[in-house]
Amino acid sequence: MANNYFTLCSLFYIVTICIAFFIKERINSVETKIYKYIILTNLFTVIMAIICFITIKHYDLIPFINEICSKTLIVLMFTFHIFLTAYIYYISTKNINKNKNSYVLEIQFTLLVYMICIFLIYLLPLYYHNENNVIYSYGPSANVTYISTVVIFIFWIYCLVRDRKNFKNKKYWPFFVFMILSLICVIIQKMYPGILVLTALETFICVIMYFTIENPDLKLIKELNMAKDRAEKANSAKTDFLSNMSHEIRTPLNAIVGFSETLSRENVPEEIKDEVKDILMASDNLLEIVNGILDISKIEADKLEIINTPYNFNKMIDELISLTKSRIGDKPIEFVLKKDQSIPEYLYGDSGRVKQVILNLLTNAAKYTLEGKITFTISSVIKGDAIRLIFSVEDTGIGIKEDKIDKLFSKFERLGVEDEITIEGTGLGLAITKRLLDLMHGKIVVQSTYGEGSKFIAYIDQLIVKDITEIKNKEMNTIVDLNVNFGNKKILLVDDNELNIKVAKRLLKNYNLDIEDVMSGQECIDRINSGNKYDLIFLDDMMPKMSGKEVIKILKNNSDFKTPVIVLTANALTGMKEEYINLGFDGYLSKPIDRKEMLKVLKKYLG
Ligand code: ADP
């Protein structure tokens, strides 16, 4: 057995690899299938090598069987090389778009060459050496494998050169090792034919392949990562789509809200005024839905942020109450407010988000209550500079079934849809509320009895503003008096959308302003360069050819240009305002344009 140690070790390794490979779940890829044939062929080769060792030893007794076994061993070794070639060929052509027909042709050609080689192996003579326990076979039949191996090597190099872009890819490592070791082994084998290292080398490659590129675990992880990447890409495409959609919806909404708003102030019959109010209410609902979709996409992209500033708490509560009352409308519902009077007027936090959270609870109470009472309680606990606000919204509405409460904060989840056919909603509100509360380190709890009513309690921590003179002054400056005469000050409107210009003009109508408009950034720049002077410019951001951002860059490069520029945008992402101000804009108005916000801007810049 002197020269059979390598073969015996190989048997141990290949059996282990086969067990490890076959007991685990494998992915169904072409190269994994080829690898399966590679290890099986190697297993048979090793077994056959051991059998040959015995038959050559007893050559005199069983010459015919020895001949068959020895030549079959050569055929198996040759088959191993063919499968390995198929493997390399497949991974090197993966990135090339090949058509199926050329694959079929190549397979047919390979099969033909394979059959010819097998025929030659069985036909040509093979000689045997058996001296001092050194046993091996040699001769023309064995040389067929040597020659074909050289050809295969050349073919591998061709595959590697063709796929040189992916040359460093881990999948090629085992083959580099195999090529280098094969050369060494062929030289050793030729010099010392008694050392049977070729079969062992093949097993060694199977082992390397298993631990580098063909381990079922590694492959599954790779597949999972690829699936994860695909899902992330799809998700980000969805997020982009949603924010684009929200932008697209805002633009026509701007026209609807703008015209209705001005119409509601004009001398029109009462019944038209009522209808206009309904349009405004419906637009508000639509805007709420669009904002909800935008918020959800931001939550998924992890872009939702909390921006803290000082704010007037009492004013926010007043706005919440008037919004809830308009939501209750004519329904026979009594609205009760219980407010802790010790809450300071000025707090520090994200007033927009706090308002959004509480408004959602109040709107839901108004939506899901047909009659009875809604009690809105605000209490607080003060500790040093911090205040914990505790909001409770209790209603006598339809209530929530006990088994549904767990699903309440999942997005798109509308509970008991069958009972709510006439109540509009998207199922996004509470999911956003929960996420916002998480971001503000707040909490929400629900108590509800189906058929009797629900109670939502949320708490949010805020800071107390000590020095209020600055924000008081700011507030004084922004008190909105809707009848202002700006004494023919000159305004330039820049927007590519004619309807938007019309809306803005309508909103600016009663303030005695001299309004000019242009429909592109270039025209705006031309007007400024040709010496036109304006007191204020309203500049749309999203315009074809030249965006508002590009226009402001050019305008600000001119040191003589001092006119304040307000950006108009349907891009209502949080943090956008800061971004625009950093770019050089003096102010920011989001579409649909709020008349009061617009007036604040006019008062600030036109005095
Ligand atoms: P939406 O109101 O748009 O459907 P929400 O996320 O705000 O979405 O609410 C999710 C679901 O929770 C609602 O569809 C409704 O079934 C239930 N719900 C929320 N608030 C109340 C409430 N005050 N009374 C009864 N059911 C409610």
XYZ file of C-alpha atoms and ligand atoms in Angstrom:
634
model
C 0.000 0.000 0.000
C 3.072 2.235 0.027
C 1.986 4.571 -2.794
C -1.692 4.485 -1.947
C -1.716 6.749 1.123
C -2.776 9.844 -0.845
C -5.673 7.949 -2.385
C -6.891 6.679 0.993
C -6.762 10.168 2.504
C -8.642 11.451 -0.547
C -11.370 8.877 0.036
C -11.839 10.165 3.571
C -12.039 13.795 2.426
C -14.343 13.293 -0.524
C -16.765 11.144 1.502
C -16.876 13.914 4.135
C -17.479 16.592 1.501
C -20.242 14.528 -0.139
C -21.995 14.042 3.204
C -21.679 17.728 4.108
C -22.869 18.791 0.677
C -25.812 16.456 0.304
C -27.321 16.720 3.776
C -27.653 20.502 3.472
C -30.244 22.303 1.441
C -28.651 23.529 -1.776
C -29.690 26.345 -4.029
C -30.773 25.371 -7.475
C -28.106 27.059 -9.592
C -26.413 25.597 -12.680
C -22.911 25.760 -11.202
C -24.045 24.009 -8.003
C -25.507 21.227 -10.134
C -22.184 20.915 -12.003
C -20.327 20.900 -8.677
C -22.497 18.000 -7.558
C -21.277 15.982 -10.573
C -17.700 17.075 -9.900
C -17.669 15.645 -6.356
C -19.533 12.485 -7.369
C -17.054 11.861 -10.191
C -14.197 12.406 -7.793
C -15.714 9.960 -5.311
C -15.957 7.272 -8.011
C -12.435 8.096 -9.210
C -10.988 7.592 -5.727
C -12.879 4.314 -5.244
C -11.764 3.125 -8.682
C -8.140 4.088 -7.905
C -8.236 1.823 -4.845
C -9.812 -1.009 -6.865
C -7.129 -0.598 -9.559
C -4.433 -0.788 -6.927
C -5.753 -4.261 -6.076
C -6.342 -5.422 -9.669
C -2.892 -4.308 -10.876
C -1.358 -6.073 -7.911
C -3.104 -9.266 -8.998
C -2.752 -8.561 -12.697
C -1.799 -12.133 -13.586
C -4.964 -13.535 -12.055
C -7.511 -11.163 -13.590
C -5.955 -9.402 -16.600
C -9.241 -8.537 -18.299
C -10.918 -7.026 -15.228
C -7.728 -5.104 -14.472
C -7.754 -3.634 -17.996
C -11.395 -2.517 -17.669
C -10.871 -1.032 -14.180
C -7.657 0.806 -15.060
C -9.107 2.326 -18.215
C -12.344 3.248 -16.399
C -10.179 5.072 -13.840
C -8.609 7.087 -16.672
C -12.072 7.799 -18.114
C -13.273 9.022 -14.692
C -10.277 11.339 -14.326
C -10.931 12.674 -17.783
C -14.668 13.132 -16.945
C -13.687 15.076 -13.834
C -11.739 17.513 -16.014
C -14.680 17.869 -18.375
C -17.055 18.784 -15.516
C -14.529 21.195 -14.064
C -14.225 22.792 -17.494
C -18.009 23.049 -17.727
C -17.985 24.802 -14.349
C -15.360 27.360 -15.376
C -16.989 27.834 -18.737
C -20.369 28.494 -17.104
C -19.148 31.038 -14.545
C -17.041 32.825 -17.142
C -19.965 33.173 -19.561
C -22.493 34.186 -16.889
C -21.930 37.863 -17.660
C -22.089 37.366 -21.411
C -25.437 37.302 -23.139
C -25.243 34.019 -25.014
C -28.121 32.555 -26.890
C -29.394 29.103 -26.061
C -28.614 27.656 -29.494
C -24.909 28.341 -29.194
C -24.907 26.550 -25.808
C -26.559 23.487 -27.378
C -24.009 23.440 -30.212
C -21.113 23.668 -27.777
C -22.513 20.887 -25.599
C -22.946 18.657 -28.682
C -19.379 19.357 -29.801
C -17.971 18.643 -26.320
C -19.913 15.382 -26.138
C -18.471 14.298 -29.481
C -14.890 15.038 -28.389
C -15.580 13.301 -25.063
C -16.853 10.148 -26.809
C -13.823 10.069 -29.143
C -11.438 10.377 -26.192
C -13.214 7.578 -24.289
C -13.073 5.421 -27.385
C -9.313 6.051 -27.673
C -8.741 5.393 -23.962
C -10.425 1.968 -24.203
C -8.810 1.180 -27.585
C -5.176 2.132 -26.950
C -2.911 -0.134 -24.916
C -2.127 0.442 -21.253
C 0.926 -0.912 -19.437
C 1.268 -1.746 -15.798
C 4.052 -1.380 -13.313
C 4.133 -3.509 -10.173
C 7.482 -3.635 -8.437
C 8.403 -3.378 -4.751
C 4.847 -2.373 -3.913
C 5.028 0.570 -6.363
C 1.987 0.166 -8.571
C 0.729 2.309 -11.449
C -0.340 2.210 -15.094
C 1.070 4.092 -18.066
C 1.166 4.103 -21.861
C -0.789 5.559 -24.843
C -4.200 5.101 -23.203
C -3.129 7.164 -20.138
C -1.485 9.728 -22.424
C -4.899 10.576 -23.900
C -5.771 12.118 -20.489
C -2.471 13.987 -20.326
C -2.922 15.443 -23.802
C -6.575 16.322 -23.262
C -5.641 17.978 -19.941
C -3.202 20.255 -21.759
C -5.953 21.200 -24.256
C -8.406 21.809 -21.419
C -5.836 24.033 -19.683
C -5.519 26.170 -22.766
C -9.300 26.422 -22.928
C -9.453 27.525 -19.246
C -6.933 30.259 -19.884
C -9.063 31.392 -22.808
C -12.163 31.526 -20.495
C -10.257 33.478 -17.856
C -8.856 35.970 -20.343
C -12.289 36.493 -21.854
C -13.785 37.192 -18.428
C -10.738 39.216 -17.287
C -12.948 41.991 -15.878
C -14.003 39.571 -13.150
C -10.559 38.047 -12.876
C -10.227 38.838 -9.171
C -13.557 37.240 -8.390
C -13.406 34.654 -5.611
C -15.052 32.066 -7.866
C -11.816 31.659 -9.846
C -9.542 31.005 -6.863
C -9.885 27.205 -6.825
C -8.985 27.069 -10.500
C -5.860 29.136 -10.113
C -4.814 26.778 -7.319
C -5.691 23.792 -9.481
C -3.710 25.064 -12.464
C -0.579 25.740 -10.459
C -0.740 22.493 -8.480
C -1.575 20.452 -11.593
C 1.562 21.624 -13.322
C 3.628 20.678 -10.286
C 1.806 17.329 -9.946
C 2.161 16.428 -13.625
C 5.917 17.003 -13.347
C 6.104 14.934 -10.132
C 3.933 12.208 -11.623
C 6.091 12.029 -14.759
C 9.311 11.902 -12.715
C 7.990 9.533 -10.050
C 5.018 7.647 -11.552
C 4.731 5.593 -8.388
C 3.404 8.550 -6.380
C -0.289 8.719 -7.242
C -0.968 12.412 -6.609
C -3.369 13.317 -9.441
C -6.485 11.796 -7.856
C -5.569 13.405 -4.527
C -5.165 16.761 -6.276
C -8.663 16.462 -7.713
C -10.088 15.781 -4.248
C -8.121 18.714 -2.903
C -9.817 20.988 -5.474
C -13.248 19.649 -4.496
C -12.444 20.554 -0.874
C -11.221 24.054 -1.800
C -14.288 24.662 -3.950
C -16.533 23.558 -1.112
C -14.987 25.956 1.380
C -14.735 28.941 -0.946
C -17.490 29.043 -3.519
C -19.736 26.005 -3.264
C -20.602 25.732 0.425
C -24.415 25.613 0.563
C -24.404 28.039 3.526
C -22.211 30.581 1.741
C -24.308 30.323 -1.370
C -27.553 30.753 0.533
C -26.155 33.812 2.318
C -25.085 35.252 -1.021
C -28.528 34.602 -2.487
C -30.158 36.200 0.561
C -27.947 39.263 0.272
C -28.782 39.562 -3.400
C -32.499 39.257 -2.637
C -32.075 41.880 0.094
C -30.323 44.247 -2.329
C -33.074 43.748 -4.871
C -35.748 44.420 -2.240
C -33.928 47.556 -1.062
C -33.635 48.830 -4.613
C -37.326 48.188 -5.231
C -38.172 49.915 -1.968
C -36.139 52.977 -2.776
C -37.723 53.110 -6.239
C -41.099 52.989 -4.513
C -40.082 55.806 -2.148
C -38.957 57.946 -5.082
C -42.169 57.174 -6.887
C -44.257 58.153 -3.855
C -42.480 61.452 -3.331
C -42.774 62.226 -7.054
C -46.454 61.403 -6.947
C -46.977 63.585 -3.923
C -45.219 66.415 -5.767
C -47.349 65.871 -8.855
C -50.561 65.859 -6.826
C -49.599 69.015 -4.955
C -49.299 71.111 -8.110
C -52.947 70.796 -9.252
C -54.014 70.889 -5.601
C -52.313 74.261 -5.367
C -54.656 75.561 -8.048
C -57.760 74.050 -6.417
C -56.940 75.411 -2.944
C -55.750 78.781 -4.271
C -58.820 79.493 -6.394
C -61.274 78.217 -3.775
C -59.561 80.286 -1.113
C -59.870 83.521 -3.120
C -63.389 82.622 -4.259
C -64.494 82.167 -0.636
C -63.486 85.782 0.043
C -65.188 87.301 -2.940
C -68.691 88.616 -3.284
C -70.421 85.435 -4.334
C -73.832 84.028 -3.319
C -73.952 82.212 0.042
C -74.653 78.787 -1.482
C -71.558 79.063 -3.691
C -69.558 80.036 -0.608
C -70.803 76.852 1.103
C -69.765 74.737 -1.852
C -66.380 76.431 -1.962
C -65.968 75.573 1.731
C -66.659 71.928 0.869
C -64.026 72.079 -1.881
C -61.535 73.477 0.619
C -62.390 70.764 3.145
C -62.028 68.040 0.496
C -58.699 69.549 -0.599
C -57.516 69.549 3.010
C -58.381 65.859 3.257
C -56.572 65.145 0.027
C -53.535 67.073 1.216
C -53.603 65.090 4.466
C -53.577 61.832 2.484
C -50.719 63.010 0.248
C -48.728 64.088 3.304
C -49.447 60.707 4.919
C -48.086 58.858 1.894
C -45.029 61.097 1.882
C -44.492 60.502 5.604
C -44.743 56.738 5.206
C -42.211 56.789 2.377
C -39.923 58.888 4.549
C -40.336 56.492 7.459
C -39.387 53.590 5.214
C -36.366 55.434 3.867
C -35.472 56.398 7.454
C -35.583 60.056 6.501
C -38.212 61.276 8.911
C -36.664 63.836 11.199
C -37.718 65.945 14.128
C -36.829 69.626 13.908
C -37.158 71.426 17.228
C -37.926 75.144 17.481
C -39.707 77.341 20.060
C -43.478 77.546 19.505
C -46.666 78.867 21.003
C -48.424 75.892 22.608
C -51.755 77.645 23.225
C -51.944 78.781 19.625
C -51.331 75.214 18.449
C -54.129 73.903 20.693
C -56.509 76.582 19.373
C -55.744 75.498 15.814
C -56.278 71.840 16.748
C -59.652 72.627 18.281
C -60.886 74.603 15.309
C -59.723 71.883 12.896
C -61.474 69.191 14.966
C -64.660 71.210 15.179
C -64.750 71.665 11.433
C -64.169 67.908 11.106
C -67.083 67.124 13.436
C -69.252 69.406 11.286
C -72.980 68.909 11.821
C -72.725 65.614 13.686
C -74.486 65.596 17.093
C -71.221 65.434 19.005
C -70.305 67.490 22.037
C -66.649 68.521 22.049
C -65.168 69.040 25.515
C -61.711 70.474 26.213
C -60.023 70.053 29.591
C -56.712 71.838 29.631
C -54.220 72.053 32.460
C -53.778 75.813 32.905
C -50.291 75.464 34.345
C -48.795 74.500 30.964
C -46.477 77.366 29.891
C -47.424 79.188 26.709
C -44.082 78.726 24.954
C -42.497 75.308 24.518
C -39.540 73.983 22.584
C -40.047 71.011 20.270
C -41.300 70.066 16.805
C -44.673 71.796 16.899
C -45.613 70.531 13.427
C -45.116 66.910 14.427
C -46.776 67.283 17.852
C -49.740 68.861 16.092
C -49.802 66.057 13.508
C -49.904 63.377 16.230
C -52.703 64.966 18.232
C -54.666 66.020 15.158
C -54.673 62.429 13.971
C -56.151 61.237 17.273
C -58.763 64.005 17.234
C -59.620 63.428 13.557
C -60.047 59.708 14.191
C -62.332 60.443 17.148
C -64.384 62.753 14.927
C -64.391 60.207 12.092
C -65.306 57.134 14.090
C -67.909 58.761 16.357
C -71.415 59.219 15.027
C -72.909 60.885 18.099
C -72.148 61.574 21.758
C -69.051 63.199 23.099
C -65.361 63.714 22.409
C -63.284 64.726 25.407
C -59.857 66.209 24.758
C -57.810 66.394 27.961
C -54.346 67.931 28.201
C -52.444 67.506 31.462
C -48.791 67.938 32.299
C -45.969 67.109 34.659
C -43.223 69.709 34.955
C -39.707 68.818 36.043
C -37.125 71.605 35.846
C -36.884 72.783 32.236
C -38.787 69.795 30.899
C -42.504 69.228 30.645
C -44.341 65.978 29.958
C -47.529 66.695 28.012
C -50.227 64.071 28.420
C -52.936 64.194 25.765
C -56.033 62.078 26.053
C -58.717 61.819 23.369
C -61.818 59.945 24.481
C -64.843 59.323 22.293
C -68.201 57.561 22.405
C -67.711 56.175 18.904
C -67.796 52.767 17.253
C -64.905 51.423 19.364
C -62.361 48.801 18.387
C -62.661 45.021 18.719
C -60.237 43.638 21.299
C -58.479 41.285 18.880
C -57.853 44.164 16.449
C -56.076 46.475 18.888
C -52.674 44.883 18.192
C -52.932 45.748 14.503
C -53.856 49.367 15.155
C -50.391 50.776 14.534
C -49.557 48.776 11.396
C -49.547 50.758 8.194
C -52.394 50.355 5.689
C -54.314 48.415 8.342
C -57.943 49.505 8.470
C -59.842 47.604 11.084
C -63.379 46.345 10.700
C -63.525 47.725 7.187
C -66.937 46.113 6.823
C -68.369 48.548 9.431
C -66.584 51.581 8.020
C -67.567 51.559 4.408
C -68.636 55.187 4.584
C -65.659 56.414 6.630
C -62.737 57.518 4.496
C -59.167 56.745 5.525
C -55.940 55.143 4.422
C -54.893 53.261 7.543
C -51.665 55.280 7.654
C -52.479 57.799 10.407
C -51.772 55.703 13.499
C -48.693 54.063 11.964
C -47.229 57.529 11.373
C -48.378 58.708 14.818
C -46.595 55.795 16.485
C -43.381 56.381 14.516
C -43.418 60.118 15.251
C -43.938 59.430 18.945
C -41.018 56.993 18.891
C -38.845 59.697 17.314
C -39.940 62.212 19.963
C -39.420 59.610 22.743
C -43.147 59.633 23.461
C -45.658 56.827 23.935
C -49.228 56.002 23.052
C -51.748 53.658 24.688
C -55.282 52.687 23.714
C -58.307 51.574 25.656
C -61.416 50.692 23.723
C -64.707 48.865 24.095
C -66.313 47.776 20.879
C -69.595 49.605 20.371
C -68.990 52.010 23.272
C -65.966 54.113 22.440
C -62.201 54.515 22.556
C -59.609 56.419 24.507
C -56.143 57.197 23.131
C -53.527 58.572 25.539
C -50.244 59.952 24.204
C -47.431 61.594 26.079
C -44.660 63.735 24.665
C -41.782 65.447 26.459
C -40.962 69.031 25.495
C -38.757 71.766 26.910
C -40.028 74.985 28.456
C -38.844 78.203 26.796
C -37.643 80.627 29.451
C -36.671 83.657 27.368
C -39.783 84.457 25.386
C -39.098 88.050 24.311
C -37.503 87.009 21.022
C -40.341 84.750 19.869
C -42.931 87.276 21.076
C -41.325 89.895 18.817
C -41.305 87.429 15.957
C -44.993 86.729 16.517
C -45.810 90.443 16.562
C -44.169 90.752 13.160
C -46.221 87.967 11.708
C -49.680 88.917 12.899
C -51.762 88.634 9.794
C -54.017 91.466 8.803
C -55.689 90.385 5.604
C -56.326 93.907 4.301
C -52.959 95.339 3.465
C -51.959 97.867 0.861
C -48.394 97.460 -0.293
C -48.331 100.684 -2.312
C -47.672 99.299 -5.770
C -44.510 97.398 -4.830
C -43.076 95.371 -7.712
C -43.201 91.565 -7.651
C -41.810 89.028 -10.118
C -43.445 85.592 -10.321
C -41.364 82.797 -11.908
C -43.142 79.507 -12.602
C -43.221 77.218 -15.647
C -46.840 76.295 -14.925
C -49.389 78.817 -16.163
C -52.008 77.667 -13.691
C -49.635 78.220 -10.778
C -48.963 81.778 -11.960
C -52.682 82.387 -12.180
C -53.186 81.068 -8.632
C -50.363 83.173 -7.204
C -51.719 86.253 -8.966
C -55.143 85.575 -7.536
C -53.695 85.194 -4.027
C -51.799 88.485 -4.430
C -54.731 90.303 -6.000
C -56.034 92.577 -3.266
C -52.780 93.924 -1.923
C -52.136 96.641 -4.510
C -49.017 95.087 -5.999
C -47.449 95.512 -9.402
C -47.035 91.888 -10.551
C -44.978 90.669 -13.487
C -44.534 87.023 -14.435
C -42.161 84.886 -16.484
C -42.242 81.187 -17.246
C -38.595 80.151 -17.007
C -35.466 80.699 -14.954
C -33.618 82.116 -17.963
C -36.288 84.788 -18.507
C -36.008 85.746 -14.844
C -32.233 86.148 -15.137
C -32.637 88.143 -18.389
C -35.056 90.557 -16.726
C -32.698 91.154 -13.813
C -29.687 91.561 -16.126
C -31.516 94.064 -18.309
C -31.901 96.321 -15.297
C -35.448 95.576 -14.118
C -35.834 96.174 -10.397
C -38.202 94.216 -8.166
C -39.033 94.394 -4.481
C -39.623 90.639 -4.162
C -39.294 87.541 -6.358
C -41.334 84.339 -5.991
C -39.303 81.628 -7.726
C -40.562 78.104 -8.415
C -37.913 75.443 -7.844
C -38.891 72.543 -10.055
C -38.761 73.951 -13.575
C -37.491 72.286 -16.753
C -34.127 73.389 -18.221
C -33.148 75.560 -15.254
C -34.319 74.832 -11.716
C -34.939 77.508 -9.102
C -31.790 76.329 -7.317
C -29.691 77.011 -10.426
C -31.332 80.414 -10.910
C -30.585 81.530 -7.346
C -26.956 80.483 -7.741
C -26.579 82.722 -10.807
C -28.496 85.624 -9.248
C -26.470 85.522 -6.031
C -23.227 85.654 -8.023
C -24.189 89.185 -9.029
C -23.105 91.395 -6.117
C -25.562 94.148 -7.115
C -28.515 91.825 -6.757
C -30.204 92.470 -3.401
C -33.852 91.517 -4.048
C -35.256 88.948 -1.598
C -36.161 85.670 -3.337
C -38.803 83.289 -1.969
C -38.800 79.725 -3.236
C -42.132 78.147 -4.146
C -42.068 74.391 -4.056
C -44.217 71.323 -4.017
C -41.309 69.462 -2.484
C -42.602 69.396 1.061
C -39.990 67.192 2.673
C -38.978 68.065 6.218
C -35.633 69.807 6.262
C -36.182 71.235 2.778
C -36.697 74.724 4.177
C -33.248 74.734 5.780
C -31.731 73.415 2.555
C -33.292 76.211 0.489
C -32.209 78.901 2.956
C -28.646 77.545 2.840
C -28.729 77.827 -0.957
C -29.403 81.554 -0.691
C -33.194 81.826 -0.768
C -34.659 84.301 1.710
C -37.860 82.382 2.392
C -39.836 79.260 1.593
C -43.483 78.649 0.690
C -44.784 75.169 0.045
C -47.566 74.375 -2.378
C -50.508 74.475 -1.979
C -49.669 78.030 -0.965
C -51.267 79.099 2.281
C -52.668 82.620 1.902
C -51.705 83.576 5.437
C -48.160 82.289 5.017
C -47.852 84.249 1.798
C -49.064 87.400 3.490
C -46.551 86.909 6.312
C -43.795 86.816 3.699
C -45.115 89.947 1.951
C -45.299 91.831 5.250
C -41.799 90.779 6.172
C -40.170 91.849 2.908
C -42.384 94.676 1.673
C -42.959 96.264 5.075
P -57.454 55.652 8.970
O -58.274 56.393 9.964
O -56.959 56.509 7.854
O -58.117 54.407 8.482
P -55.581 55.215 11.148
O -54.226 54.607 11.128
O -55.715 56.573 11.726
O -56.117 55.135 9.674
O -56.505 54.232 11.954
C -56.417 52.848 11.720
C -57.721 52.161 12.076
O -57.916 52.222 13.498
C -58.938 52.826 11.492
O -59.192 52.339 10.184
C -60.025 52.444 12.473
O -60.521 51.155 12.172
C -59.290 52.332 13.808
N -59.495 53.533 14.663
C -58.616 54.529 14.853
N -59.109 55.446 15.724
C -60.332 55.013 16.094
C -61.351 55.507 16.989
N -61.193 56.644 17.669
N -62.462 54.761 17.103
C -62.627 53.624 16.435
N -61.706 53.093 15.586
C -60.580 53.769 15.409
